[in-house]
Amino acid sequence: MNQKRLVCLCKHVSALEIKKKLHAGALTTSEIQKFTAAGTGCGRCVREIDAIVEKYMRETRKDPQFRIIFK
Ligand code: FES
């Protein structure tokens, strides 16, 4: 996947930006929406964000019960 490809056209958010937020501690699609605004326009990209989040969690084996507090 081209990391610079825009996942969310409404909010101009790329796959790379989503992965950076996941790496920084975001754990869910809701958190990605909160921190990048991706998926908060027409909503067409939410399923793709879900897929990116799920793939990242599978690959990194992050425990969704483990929470990091963003400030
Ligand atoms: S394409 Fe992401 S909200 Fe519209």
XYZ file of C-alpha atoms and ligand atoms in Angstrom:
75
model
C 0.000 0.000 0.000
C 1.229 3.470 -0.863
C 1.507 5.072 2.569
C 1.054 8.602 1.190
C -2.206 7.668 -0.556
C -5.127 9.582 0.885
C -7.492 7.328 2.787
C -9.851 10.144 3.697
C -10.444 12.509 0.816
C -12.744 14.793 2.813
C -10.149 15.535 5.508
C -6.985 14.851 3.452
C -5.630 12.147 5.755
C -3.172 9.576 4.419
C -2.548 5.994 5.482
C 0.827 7.153 6.810
C -0.802 9.722 9.095
C -3.174 7.073 10.429
C -0.290 4.690 11.072
C 1.651 7.428 12.862
C -1.302 7.939 15.229
C -1.560 4.187 15.791
C 2.154 4.067 16.528
C 1.712 6.986 18.955
C -0.894 5.028 20.884
C -4.291 5.348 19.205
C -6.110 2.018 19.439
C -9.458 2.419 17.719
C -11.078 3.947 14.667
C -12.829 6.416 16.970
C -9.476 7.613 18.259
C -8.153 7.960 14.711
C -11.232 10.046 13.917
C -10.677 12.161 17.013
C -6.982 12.821 16.386
C -6.945 13.161 12.578
C -10.588 13.982 11.696
C -10.407 11.171 9.118
C -13.821 9.629 8.644
C -15.680 12.605 10.064
C -16.881 13.980 6.742
C -18.951 11.809 4.421
C -17.949 8.635 6.283
C -17.112 6.711 3.133
C -13.578 5.933 4.369
C -14.492 4.572 7.819
C -14.388 0.933 6.688
C -10.902 1.446 5.282
C -9.767 3.118 8.516
C -11.211 0.120 10.402
C -9.193 -2.203 8.163
C -5.972 -0.245 8.731
C -6.543 -0.227 12.510
C -7.332 -3.965 12.594
C -4.307 -4.837 10.461
C -2.024 -2.688 12.614
C -3.365 -4.263 15.806
C -2.928 -7.759 14.379
C 0.622 -7.044 13.244
C 1.700 -5.331 16.451
C -0.473 -7.467 18.759
C -1.518 -4.405 20.694
C -3.903 -5.146 23.507
C -6.975 -2.885 23.142
C -7.390 -3.043 26.924
C -4.113 -1.166 27.310
C -4.816 2.546 27.167
C -2.499 5.478 26.632
C -3.833 8.861 27.640
C -3.376 11.589 25.015
C -2.968 15.163 26.188
S -13.628 10.332 2.607
Fe -13.271 10.258 4.740
S -14.960 11.286 5.579
Fe -15.283 11.456 3.442
